[in-house]
PDB file of C-alpha atoms in Angstrom:
ATOM      1  CA  GLU Z   1    -211.405   3.396-113.842  1.00 58.00           C
ATOM      2  CA  ASP Z   2    -209.249   3.470-110.647  1.00 60.00           C
ATOM      3  CA  GLN Z   3    -205.820   4.123-111.519  1.00 88.00           C
ATOM      4  CA  VAL Z   4    -204.552   2.848-107.989  1.00 93.00           C
ATOM      5  CA  THR Z   5    -206.207  -0.147-106.442  1.00 95.00           C
ATOM      6  CA  GLN Z   6    -205.539  -1.966-103.207  1.00 97.00           C
ATOM      7  CA  SER Z   7    -206.606  -5.335-102.305  1.00 97.00           C
ATOM      8  CA  PRO Z   8    -207.889  -6.891-100.527  1.00 97.00           C
ATOM      9  CA  GLU Z   9    -210.239  -4.150 -99.056  1.00 96.00           C
ATOM     10  CA  ALA Z  10    -210.117  -5.891 -95.612  1.00 97.00           C
ATOM     11  CA  LEU Z  11    -207.786  -8.710 -93.759  1.00 98.00           C
ATOM     12  CA  ARG Z  12    -208.187 -10.557 -90.720  1.00 98.00           C
ATOM     13  CA  LEU Z  13    -204.944 -12.229 -89.219  1.00 97.00           C
ATOM     14  CA  GLN Z  14    -204.261 -14.212 -86.504  1.00 97.00           C
ATOM     15  CA  GLU Z  15    -201.281 -12.751 -84.446  1.00 97.00           C
ATOM     16  CA  GLY Z  16    -197.807 -14.036 -85.833  1.00 96.00           C
ATOM     17  CA  GLU Z  17    -199.583 -14.819 -89.412  1.00 97.00           C
ATOM     18  CA  SER Z  18    -197.553 -13.246 -92.099  1.00 97.00           C
ATOM     19  CA  SER Z  19    -199.429 -11.926 -95.251  1.00 98.00           C
ATOM     20  CA  SER Z  20    -199.030  -9.035 -97.804  1.00 98.00           C
ATOM     21  CA  LEU Z  21    -201.185  -6.446 -99.017  1.00 98.00           C
ATOM     22  CA  ASN Z  22    -201.170  -5.307-102.704  1.00 98.00           C
ATOM     23  CA  CYS Z  23    -201.123  -1.934-104.227  1.00 97.00           C
ATOM     24  CA  SER Z  24    -201.358  -1.968-108.399  1.00 96.00           C
ATOM     25  CA  TYR Z  25    -201.279   1.062-110.301  1.00 92.00           C
ATOM     26  CA  THR Z  26    -202.133   1.532-114.171  1.00 88.00           C
ATOM     27  CA  VAL Z  27    -200.125   5.048-114.712  1.00 77.00           C
ATOM     28  CA  SER Z  28    -197.044   5.415-116.642  1.00 76.00           C
ATOM     29  CA  GLY Z  29    -194.147   7.268-115.453  1.00 79.00           C
ATOM     30  CA  LEU Z  30    -194.122   6.895-111.917  1.00 85.00           C
ATOM     31  CA  ARG Z  31    -192.472   9.262-109.880  1.00 87.00           C
ATOM     32  CA  GLY Z  32    -192.888   7.761-106.734  1.00 91.00           C
ATOM     33  CA  LEU Z  33    -195.289   5.384-104.661  1.00 94.00           C
ATOM     34  CA  PHE Z  34    -195.893   5.884-100.952  1.00 96.00           C
ATOM     35  CA  TRP Z  35    -197.131   3.783 -98.372  1.00 98.00           C
ATOM     36  CA  TYR Z  36    -199.125   5.202 -94.954  1.00 98.00           C
ATOM     37  CA  ARG Z  37    -200.721   3.764 -92.399  1.00 98.00           C
ATOM     38  CA  GLN Z  38    -204.149   5.391 -90.769  1.00 97.00           C
ATOM     39  CA  ASP Z  39    -205.335   4.606 -87.438  1.00 96.00           C
ATOM     40  CA  PRO Z  40    -209.087   5.273 -86.705  1.00 93.00           C
ATOM     41  CA  GLY Z  41    -209.909   8.945 -86.292  1.00 89.00           C
ATOM     42  CA  LYS Z  42    -206.180  10.121 -87.076  1.00 93.00           C
ATOM     43  CA  GLY Z  43    -204.347  11.337 -90.227  1.00 95.00           C
ATOM     44  CA  PRO Z  44    -202.407   9.353 -92.469  1.00 96.00           C
ATOM     45  CA  GLU Z  45    -198.864   8.387 -91.133  1.00 96.00           C
ATOM     46  CA  PHE Z  46    -195.975   7.895 -93.667  1.00 96.00           C
ATOM     47  CA  LEU Z  47    -194.151   4.413 -93.835  1.00 97.00           C
ATOM     48  CA  PHE Z  48    -192.342   4.273 -97.014  1.00 96.00           C
ATOM     49  CA  THR Z  49    -191.410   5.892-100.467  1.00 95.00           C
ATOM     50  CA  LEU Z  50    -190.315   3.697-103.319  1.00 96.00           C
ATOM     51  CA  TYR Z  51    -189.015   5.251-106.594  1.00 92.00           C
ATOM     52  CA  SER Z  52    -187.852   2.466-108.901  1.00 91.00           C
ATOM     53  CA  ALA Z  53    -188.582  -1.177-109.630  1.00 93.00           C
ATOM     54  CA  GLY Z  54    -186.804  -3.591-107.700  1.00 95.00           C
ATOM     55  CA  GLU Z  55    -186.584  -1.040-104.715  1.00 96.00           C
ATOM     56  CA  GLU Z  56    -187.247  -2.255-100.902  1.00 97.00           C
ATOM     57  CA  LYS Z  57    -187.667  -0.683 -97.886  1.00 97.00           C
ATOM     58  CA  GLU Z  58    -188.042  -2.286 -94.247  1.00 97.00           C
ATOM     59  CA  LYS Z  59    -189.245  -0.808 -90.905  1.00 95.00           C
ATOM     60  CA  GLU Z  60    -189.735  -3.429 -87.933  1.00 95.00           C
ATOM     61  CA  ARG Z  61    -192.420  -6.044 -89.249  1.00 96.00           C
ATOM     62  CA  LEU Z  62    -193.229  -4.117 -92.561  1.00 97.00           C
ATOM     63  CA  LYS Z  63    -191.371  -4.485 -95.807  1.00 98.00           C
ATOM     64  CA  ALA Z  64    -192.337  -2.756 -98.792  1.00 98.00           C
ATOM     65  CA  THR Z  65    -191.376  -3.865-102.552  1.00 98.00           C
ATOM     66  CA  LEU Z  66    -191.956  -2.219-105.959  1.00 96.00           C
ATOM     67  CA  THR Z  67    -192.356  -3.608-109.496  1.00 93.00           C
ATOM     68  CA  LYS Z  68    -193.251  -1.976-112.557  1.00 88.00           C
ATOM     69  CA  LYS Z  69    -197.166  -2.484-111.909  1.00 91.00           C
ATOM     70  CA  GLU Z  70    -197.366  -3.048-108.351  1.00 95.00           C
ATOM     71  CA  SER Z  71    -196.172  -2.776-104.850  1.00 97.00           C
ATOM     72  CA  PHE Z  72    -196.551  -4.897-101.894  1.00 98.00           C
ATOM     73  CA  LEU Z  73    -196.602  -4.339 -98.263  1.00 98.00           C
ATOM     74  CA  HIS Z  74    -195.492  -7.417 -96.596  1.00 98.00           C
ATOM     75  CA  ILE Z  75    -196.160  -8.129 -93.026  1.00 97.00           C
ATOM     76  CA  THR Z  76    -194.215 -10.443 -91.076  1.00 97.00           C
ATOM     77  CA  ALA Z  77    -195.426 -12.012 -87.884  1.00 97.00           C
ATOM     78  CA  PRO Z  78    -197.976  -9.029 -87.411  1.00 97.00           C
ATOM     79  CA  LYS Z  79    -199.044  -7.976 -83.700  1.00 97.00           C
ATOM     80  CA  PRO Z  80    -202.474  -6.600 -82.820  1.00 97.00           C
ATOM     81  CA  GLU Z  81    -200.907  -3.021 -82.747  1.00 97.00           C
ATOM     82  CA  ASP Z  82    -200.455  -3.326 -86.490  1.00 97.00           C
ATOM     83  CA  SER Z  83    -204.311  -3.089 -86.953  1.00 98.00           C
ATOM     84  CA  ALA Z  84    -204.930  -0.123 -88.938  1.00 98.00           C
ATOM     85  CA  THR Z  85    -205.714   1.025 -92.512  1.00 97.00           C
ATOM     86  CA  TYR Z  86    -202.869   0.729 -95.075  1.00 98.00           C
ATOM     87  CA  LEU Z  87    -203.076   3.243 -97.896  1.00 98.00           C
ATOM     88  CA  CYS Z  88    -200.784   3.390-100.916  1.00 97.00           C
ATOM     89  CA  ALA Z  89    -200.655   6.467-103.042  1.00 95.00           C
ATOM     90  CA  VAL Z  90    -198.860   7.112-106.530  1.00 92.00           C
ATOM     91  CA  GLN Z  91    -197.407  10.080-108.066  1.00 88.00           C
ATOM     92  CA  TYR Z  92    -197.245  10.668-111.810  1.00 80.00           C
ATOM     93  CA  GLN Z  93    -194.479  11.883-113.961  1.00 67.00           C
ATOM     94  CA  ALA Z  94    -196.604  14.528-115.492  1.00 55.00           C
ATOM     95  CA  GLY Z  95    -198.717  15.760-112.408  1.00 55.00           C
ATOM     96  CA  THR Z  96    -198.149  16.867-109.137  1.00 69.00           C
ATOM     97  CA  ALA Z  97    -200.863  15.554-106.884  1.00 80.00           C
ATOM     98  CA  LEU Z  98    -200.863  12.080-105.219  1.00 88.00           C
ATOM     99  CA  ILE Z  99    -203.500   9.773-106.190  1.00 90.00           C
ATOM    100  CA  PHE Z 100    -204.770   7.441-103.258  1.00 93.00           C
ATOM    101  CA  GLY Z 101    -205.842   4.041-103.139  1.00 94.00           C
ATOM    102  CA  LYS Z 102    -208.837   3.196-101.028  1.00 95.00           C
ATOM    103  CA  GLY Z 103    -206.900   1.396 -98.511  1.00 96.00           C
ATOM    104  CA  THR Z 104    -206.648  -2.135 -96.895  1.00 97.00           C
ATOM    105  CA  THR Z 105    -207.956  -2.336 -93.535  1.00 97.00           C
ATOM    106  CA  LEU Z 106    -205.894  -4.912 -91.461  1.00 98.00           C
ATOM    107  CA  SER Z 107    -207.257  -6.254 -88.290  1.00 98.00           C
ATOM    108  CA  VAL Z 108    -204.558  -8.652 -86.164  1.00 97.00           C
ATOM    109  CA  SER Z 109    -206.315 -10.656 -83.135  1.00 97.00           C
ATOM    110  CA  SER Z 110    -204.244 -12.258 -80.533  1.00 94.00           C
TER     111      SER Z 110
ATOM    112  CA  ASP P   1    -190.474  15.701 -86.796  1.00 71.00           C
ATOM    113  CA  VAL P   2    -192.815  17.535 -89.299  1.00 70.00           C
ATOM    114  CA  LYS P   3    -196.065  18.793 -87.329  1.00 91.00           C
ATOM    115  CA  VAL P   4    -199.095  19.638 -89.402  1.00 96.00           C
ATOM    116  CA  THR P   5    -201.800  20.974 -86.953  1.00 96.00           C
ATOM    117  CA  GLN P   6    -205.352  21.445 -87.783  1.00 96.00           C
ATOM    118  CA  SER P   7    -207.333  23.904 -85.883  1.00 90.00           C
ATOM    119  CA  SER P   8    -210.364  21.836 -84.731  1.00 92.00           C
ATOM    120  CA  ARG P   9    -210.896  17.973 -84.443  1.00 94.00           C
ATOM    121  CA  TYR P  10    -214.667  17.833 -84.714  1.00 96.00           C
ATOM    122  CA  LEU P  11    -217.130  20.541 -85.891  1.00 96.00           C
ATOM    123  CA  VAL P  12    -220.469  20.915 -86.201  1.00 97.00           C
ATOM    124  CA  LYS P  13    -222.349  23.470 -88.365  1.00 97.00           C
ATOM    125  CA  ARG P  14    -225.647  24.589 -90.202  1.00 97.00           C
ATOM    126  CA  THR P  15    -226.412  24.458 -93.706  1.00 98.00           C
ATOM    127  CA  GLY P  16    -225.763  27.603 -95.649  1.00 97.00           C
ATOM    128  CA  GLU P  17    -223.108  28.512 -92.844  1.00 97.00           C
ATOM    129  CA  LYS P  18    -219.746  30.172 -94.028  1.00 97.00           C
ATOM    130  CA  VAL P  19    -217.171  27.545 -92.700  1.00 97.00           C
ATOM    131  CA  PHE P  20    -213.219  27.859 -91.964  1.00 97.00           C
ATOM    132  CA  LEU P  21    -210.851  25.011 -91.706  1.00 97.00           C
ATOM    133  CA  GLU P  22    -207.376  26.041 -90.468  1.00 97.00           C
ATOM    134  CA  CYS P  23    -204.341  24.233 -91.033  1.00 97.00           C
ATOM    135  CA  VAL P  24    -200.520  24.937 -89.803  1.00 97.00           C
ATOM    136  CA  GLN P  25    -197.290  23.245 -90.641  1.00 97.00           C
ATOM    137  CA  ASP P  26    -194.055  23.868 -89.024  1.00 94.00           C
ATOM    138  CA  MET P  27    -191.311  22.745 -91.531  1.00 92.00           C
ATOM    139  CA  ASP P  28    -191.426  25.748 -93.871  1.00 93.00           C
ATOM    140  CA  HIS P  29    -192.948  23.109 -96.606  1.00 93.00           C
ATOM    141  CA  GLU P  30    -193.568  25.217 -99.856  1.00 92.00           C
ATOM    142  CA  ASN P  31    -196.716  22.612-100.724  1.00 93.00           C
ATOM    143  CA  MET P  32    -199.792  22.391 -98.700  1.00 95.00           C
ATOM    144  CA  PHE P  33    -203.046  20.255 -99.428  1.00 96.00           C
ATOM    145  CA  TRP P  34    -206.719  19.891 -98.534  1.00 97.00           C
ATOM    146  CA  TYR P  35    -208.293  16.637 -98.900  1.00 97.00           C
ATOM    147  CA  ARG P  36    -211.546  14.859 -97.792  1.00 97.00           C
ATOM    148  CA  GLN P  37    -212.078  11.446 -96.886  1.00 96.00           C
ATOM    149  CA  ASP P  38    -215.253   9.356 -97.177  1.00 95.00           C
ATOM    150  CA  PRO P  39    -215.913   5.974 -96.673  1.00 90.00           C
ATOM    151  CA  GLY P  40    -215.781   3.903 -99.827  1.00 88.00           C
ATOM    152  CA  LEU P  41    -214.140   6.697-101.817  1.00 90.00           C
ATOM    153  CA  GLY P  42    -210.848   7.251-100.003  1.00 90.00           C
ATOM    154  CA  LEU P  43    -208.933  10.507-100.027  1.00 94.00           C
ATOM    155  CA  ARG P  44    -210.110  12.844-102.574  1.00 94.00           C
ATOM    156  CA  LEU P  45    -207.822  16.264-103.289  1.00 95.00           C
ATOM    157  CA  ILE P  46    -209.645  19.551-103.071  1.00 97.00           C
ATOM    158  CA  TYR P  47    -207.208  22.204-103.323  1.00 96.00           C
ATOM    159  CA  PHE P  48    -203.564  22.708-103.267  1.00 94.00           C
ATOM    160  CA  SER P  49    -200.720  25.359-102.878  1.00 95.00           C
ATOM    161  CA  TYR P  50    -197.634  25.380-104.081  1.00 91.00           C
ATOM    162  CA  ASP P  51    -196.608  29.222-102.694  1.00 90.00           C
ATOM    163  CA  VAL P  52    -198.103  31.965-100.704  1.00 91.00           C
ATOM    164  CA  LYS P  53    -201.217  33.183-102.760  1.00 87.00           C
ATOM    165  CA  MET P  54    -200.932  30.640-105.239  1.00 90.00           C
ATOM    166  CA  LYS P  55    -203.467  27.587-105.332  1.00 93.00           C
ATOM    167  CA  GLU P  56    -204.512  25.006-107.889  1.00 93.00           C
ATOM    168  CA  LYS P  57    -208.081  23.040-107.939  1.00 94.00           C
ATOM    169  CA  GLY P  58    -208.015  19.171-107.148  1.00 93.00           C
ATOM    170  CA  ASP P  59    -210.310  16.711-108.341  1.00 91.00           C
ATOM    171  CA  ILE P  60    -213.463  18.076-106.224  1.00 95.00           C
ATOM    172  CA  PRO P  61    -213.044  22.115-105.971  1.00 96.00           C
ATOM    173  CA  GLU P  62    -216.903  22.690-106.283  1.00 96.00           C
ATOM    174  CA  GLY P  63    -218.239  24.505-103.045  1.00 96.00           C
ATOM    175  CA  TYR P  64    -214.772  25.193-101.613  1.00 98.00           C
ATOM    176  CA  SER P  65    -212.068  27.700-101.713  1.00 97.00           C
ATOM    177  CA  VAL P  66    -208.905  28.181 -99.993  1.00 97.00           C
ATOM    178  CA  SER P  67    -206.503  30.911 -98.746  1.00 97.00           C
ATOM    179  CA  ARG P  68    -202.631  30.981 -98.115  1.00 96.00           C
ATOM    180  CA  GLU P  69    -201.574  34.281 -96.942  1.00 94.00           C
ATOM    181  CA  LYS P  70    -198.673  33.025 -95.044  1.00 95.00           C
ATOM    182  CA  LYS P  71    -196.102  30.087 -95.906  1.00 95.00           C
ATOM    183  CA  GLU P  72    -197.214  28.272 -92.717  1.00 96.00           C
ATOM    184  CA  ARG P  73    -201.017  28.271 -92.890  1.00 97.00           C
ATOM    185  CA  PHE P  74    -203.621  26.972 -95.378  1.00 97.00           C
ATOM    186  CA  SER P  75    -207.199  27.773 -94.868  1.00 97.00           C
ATOM    187  CA  LEU P  76    -210.129  25.882 -96.416  1.00 98.00           C
ATOM    188  CA  ILE P  77    -213.193  27.777 -96.778  1.00 98.00           C
ATOM    189  CA  LEU P  78    -216.855  26.121 -97.535  1.00 97.00           C
ATOM    190  CA  GLU P  79    -218.684  29.119 -98.660  1.00 94.00           C
ATOM    191  CA  SER P  80    -222.329  27.830 -98.024  1.00 97.00           C
ATOM    192  CA  ALA P  81    -222.118  24.558 -96.241  1.00 97.00           C
ATOM    193  CA  SER P  82    -224.480  21.932 -97.526  1.00 97.00           C
ATOM    194  CA  THR P  83    -224.915  18.513 -96.120  1.00 97.00           C
ATOM    195  CA  ASN P  84    -223.129  16.656 -98.521  1.00 96.00           C
ATOM    196  CA  GLN P  85    -219.869  18.482 -97.290  1.00 98.00           C
ATOM    197  CA  THR P  86    -219.930  16.322 -93.930  1.00 98.00           C
ATOM    198  CA  SER P  87    -216.702  14.568 -94.176  1.00 97.00           C
ATOM    199  CA  MET P  88    -213.296  14.110 -92.767  1.00 97.00           C
ATOM    200  CA  TYR P  89    -211.128  16.854 -94.154  1.00 98.00           C
ATOM    201  CA  LEU P  90    -207.367  16.394 -93.790  1.00 98.00           C
ATOM    202  CA  CYS P  91    -204.368  18.698 -94.384  1.00 97.00           C
ATOM    203  CA  ALA P  92    -201.237  17.778 -95.723  1.00 96.00           C
ATOM    204  CA  SER P  93    -197.782  19.435 -96.416  1.00 95.00           C
ATOM    205  CA  THR P  94    -194.871  18.602 -98.279  1.00 92.00           C
ATOM    206  CA  ALA P  95    -191.284  20.527 -99.308  1.00 89.00           C
ATOM    207  CA  THR P  96    -191.351  18.883-102.786  1.00 85.00           C
ATOM    208  CA  PHE P  97    -193.975  17.054-104.682  1.00 81.00           C
ATOM    209  CA  ASN P  98    -192.016  13.750-104.822  1.00 81.00           C
ATOM    210  CA  GLN P  99    -191.127  13.604-101.119  1.00 86.00           C
ATOM    211  CA  PRO P 100    -193.742  12.333 -98.760  1.00 90.00           C
ATOM    212  CA  GLN P 101    -196.919  14.261 -97.737  1.00 92.00           C
ATOM    213  CA  HIS P 102    -197.088  14.692 -93.819  1.00 94.00           C
ATOM    214  CA  PHE P 103    -200.684  14.947 -92.585  1.00 96.00           C
ATOM    215  CA  GLY P 104    -202.623  16.439 -89.761  1.00 96.00           C
ATOM    216  CA  ASP P 105    -205.055  14.468 -87.489  1.00 95.00           C
ATOM    217  CA  GLY P 106    -207.783  15.802 -89.615  1.00 96.00           C
ATOM    218  CA  THR P 107    -211.200  17.821 -88.831  1.00 97.00           C
ATOM    219  CA  ARG P 108    -214.379  15.746 -88.762  1.00 96.00           C
ATOM    220  CA  LEU P 109    -216.986  18.068 -90.144  1.00 97.00           C
ATOM    221  CA  SER P 110    -220.987  17.728 -89.460  1.00 98.00           C
ATOM    222  CA  ILE P 111    -223.048  19.620 -91.469  1.00 98.00           C
ATOM    223  CA  LEU P 112    -226.806  19.514 -90.083  1.00 96.00           C
TER     224      LEU P 112
END
């Protein structure tokens, strides 16, 4: 059973059409939840860390939120340059390594 | 800014060869990681290291080994390359485990 599930797998938006990506997790004792952006042929680029339920972080058109069971990455008025795969990863209290979801591939057309 | 550098962007090797993938970070991070990334499977942890000469197995260590002789350098070794090891390999580092990992740009390895 997947411990970190991202949905949808793929999302197509028109420029300016706001939406949200979801990352749900089944682990207990969350130490941190991380969002990354990955462009084709490149390594993941760090976006946000969230440590506790209710926390929010913002950067340009992106806003990440965290509850006890899931995190959302809200994209407001996206532009074509926001097209990428967005990865979510969690860290358990008991473990040390990150567990990654399989990602959401976002395509924004003009 | 943290910089994680992987020695090759693309690599083509033959089955049975011993393959070395190199990774260097410039931020004096204690912890370094090797992942492979495959379509539909996401990122999977192969090995990590929390100090010089220290290593821990990740989720899929079979067929791989690692070496960390200096703090800034972490090497992944494919002892006898096989076609099912064709993949994108990503190296990452972090100061502490609850801080973000910073990734290199990956090595796309093809085993023929």
